[in-house]
Amino acid sequence: MFDEKIPPSRVQHPLAILTEIENSAAVDQELLLRDAGTPWAGLLAAYVDTLNELALGGGEDTDYIARFGLDEGHAGGCG
């Protein structure tokens, strides 16, 4: 009875399980975005255009003023 070889159980690697969960969530999210009917290409293009305009100084007419603390904006300071 115990002479028979029992095949080892196949345990999936934890990272493989997490990858499967991530891929499943990505597919679900992609389906939801596609079915929503939102013009994502147009929204993304408008977003990129706005970022480019701000980066080139086109947004200077806004009241935004960059303010820095004593470390001139460095996270954690120097030294």
PDB file of C-alpha atoms in Angstrom:
ATOM      1  CA  MET A   1       0.000   0.000   0.000  1.00  0.00           C
ATOM      2  CA  PHE A   2       2.753   2.446   0.896  1.00  0.00           C
ATOM      3  CA  ASP A   3       5.032   0.960  -1.726  1.00  0.00           C
ATOM      4  CA  GLU A   4       3.334   2.928  -4.463  1.00  0.00           C
ATOM      5  CA  LYS A   5       5.006   6.170  -5.320  1.00  0.00           C
ATOM      6  CA  ILE A   6       2.841   9.141  -4.552  1.00  0.00           C
ATOM      7  CA  PRO A   7       3.442  11.900  -7.073  1.00  0.00           C
ATOM      8  CA  PRO A   8       4.521  15.153  -5.448  1.00  0.00           C
ATOM      9  CA  SER A   9       1.834  17.769  -5.337  1.00  0.00           C
ATOM     10  CA  ARG A  10       2.327  20.594  -7.763  1.00  0.00           C
ATOM     11  CA  VAL A  11       2.391  23.840  -5.868  1.00  0.00           C
ATOM     12  CA  GLN A  12       2.354  26.959  -7.957  1.00  0.00           C
ATOM     13  CA  HIS A  13       4.993  29.583  -7.224  1.00  0.00           C
ATOM     14  CA  PRO A  14       3.551  32.605  -5.330  1.00  0.00           C
ATOM     15  CA  LEU A  15       4.833  35.057  -7.966  1.00  0.00           C
ATOM     16  CA  ALA A  16       3.111  33.049 -10.688  1.00  0.00           C
ATOM     17  CA  ILE A  17      -0.162  33.307  -8.758  1.00  0.00           C
ATOM     18  CA  LEU A  18       0.274  37.076  -8.376  1.00  0.00           C
ATOM     19  CA  THR A  19       1.022  37.386 -12.107  1.00  0.00           C
ATOM     20  CA  GLU A  20      -2.182  35.523 -12.940  1.00  0.00           C
ATOM     21  CA  ILE A  21      -4.180  37.824 -10.650  1.00  0.00           C
ATOM     22  CA  GLU A  22      -2.575  40.912 -12.203  1.00  0.00           C
ATOM     23  CA  ASN A  23      -3.220  39.707 -15.754  1.00  0.00           C
ATOM     24  CA  SER A  24      -6.827  38.861 -14.927  1.00  0.00           C
ATOM     25  CA  ALA A  25      -7.397  42.306 -13.415  1.00  0.00           C
ATOM     26  CA  ALA A  26      -5.780  43.989 -16.418  1.00  0.00           C
ATOM     27  CA  VAL A  27      -8.051  42.120 -18.836  1.00  0.00           C
ATOM     28  CA  ASP A  28     -11.130  42.986 -16.760  1.00  0.00           C
ATOM     29  CA  GLN A  29     -10.114  46.646 -16.628  1.00  0.00           C
ATOM     30  CA  GLU A  30      -9.440  46.743 -20.368  1.00  0.00           C
ATOM     31  CA  LEU A  31     -12.885  45.305 -21.082  1.00  0.00           C
ATOM     32  CA  LEU A  32     -14.538  47.870 -18.796  1.00  0.00           C
ATOM     33  CA  LEU A  33     -12.687  50.743 -20.489  1.00  0.00           C
ATOM     34  CA  ARG A  34     -13.550  49.474 -23.958  1.00  0.00           C
ATOM     35  CA  ASP A  35     -17.225  48.971 -23.124  1.00  0.00           C
ATOM     36  CA  ALA A  36     -17.561  52.387 -21.445  1.00  0.00           C
ATOM     37  CA  GLY A  37     -17.621  54.200 -24.774  1.00  0.00           C
ATOM     38  CA  THR A  38     -15.369  56.993 -23.525  1.00  0.00           C
ATOM     39  CA  PRO A  39     -13.213  58.552 -26.276  1.00  0.00           C
ATOM     40  CA  TRP A  40      -9.928  57.646 -24.560  1.00  0.00           C
ATOM     41  CA  ALA A  41      -7.759  58.539 -27.552  1.00  0.00           C
ATOM     42  CA  GLY A  42      -9.158  62.082 -27.624  1.00  0.00           C
ATOM     43  CA  LEU A  43      -8.881  62.503 -23.868  1.00  0.00           C
ATOM     44  CA  LEU A  44      -5.289  61.284 -23.871  1.00  0.00           C
ATOM     45  CA  ALA A  45      -4.376  63.613 -26.740  1.00  0.00           C
ATOM     46  CA  ALA A  46      -5.924  66.599 -24.917  1.00  0.00           C
ATOM     47  CA  TYR A  47      -4.071  65.658 -21.728  1.00  0.00           C
ATOM     48  CA  VAL A  48      -0.726  65.403 -23.542  1.00  0.00           C
ATOM     49  CA  ASP A  49      -1.350  68.700 -25.343  1.00  0.00           C
ATOM     50  CA  THR A  50      -2.073  70.409 -22.028  1.00  0.00           C
ATOM     51  CA  LEU A  51       1.074  68.970 -20.441  1.00  0.00           C
ATOM     52  CA  ASN A  52       3.163  70.093 -23.424  1.00  0.00           C
ATOM     53  CA  GLU A  53       1.673  73.577 -23.236  1.00  0.00           C
ATOM     54  CA  LEU A  54       2.486  73.806 -19.536  1.00  0.00           C
ATOM     55  CA  ALA A  55       6.014  72.494 -20.090  1.00  0.00           C
ATOM     56  CA  LEU A  56       6.677  75.044 -22.828  1.00  0.00           C
ATOM     57  CA  GLY A  57       5.494  77.921 -20.662  1.00  0.00           C
ATOM     58  CA  GLY A  58       2.121  78.358 -22.287  1.00  0.00           C
ATOM     59  CA  GLY A  59       0.436  78.094 -18.897  1.00  0.00           C
ATOM     60  CA  GLU A  60       2.096  81.257 -17.562  1.00  0.00           C
ATOM     61  CA  ASP A  61      -1.194  83.141 -17.511  1.00  0.00           C
ATOM     62  CA  THR A  62      -2.395  81.040 -14.580  1.00  0.00           C
ATOM     63  CA  ASP A  63      -2.028  82.113 -10.968  1.00  0.00           C
ATOM     64  CA  TYR A  64       0.109  79.101 -10.106  1.00  0.00           C
ATOM     65  CA  ILE A  65       3.275  80.010  -8.227  1.00  0.00           C
ATOM     66  CA  ALA A  66       5.808  77.353  -7.316  1.00  0.00           C
ATOM     67  CA  ARG A  67       6.630  77.595  -3.642  1.00  0.00           C
ATOM     68  CA  PHE A  68       9.543  75.836  -2.022  1.00  0.00           C
ATOM     69  CA  GLY A  69      10.504  75.374   1.580  1.00  0.00           C
ATOM     70  CA  LEU A  70      13.903  76.004   3.127  1.00  0.00           C
ATOM     71  CA  ASP A  71      15.486  73.155   1.173  1.00  0.00           C
ATOM     72  CA  GLU A  72      14.489  74.660  -2.205  1.00  0.00           C
ATOM     73  CA  GLY A  73      12.211  71.769  -3.124  1.00  0.00           C
ATOM     74  CA  HIS A  74      14.619  68.920  -2.447  1.00  0.00           C
ATOM     75  CA  ALA A  75      12.966  65.913  -0.877  1.00  0.00           C
ATOM     76  CA  GLY A  76      14.874  65.208   2.302  1.00  0.00           C
ATOM     77  CA  GLY A  77      17.370  68.021   1.890  1.00  0.00           C
ATOM     78  CA  CYS A  78      21.053  67.680   1.160  1.00  0.00           C
ATOM     79  CA  GLY A  79      23.616  65.901   3.281  1.00  0.00           C
TER      80      GLY A  79
END
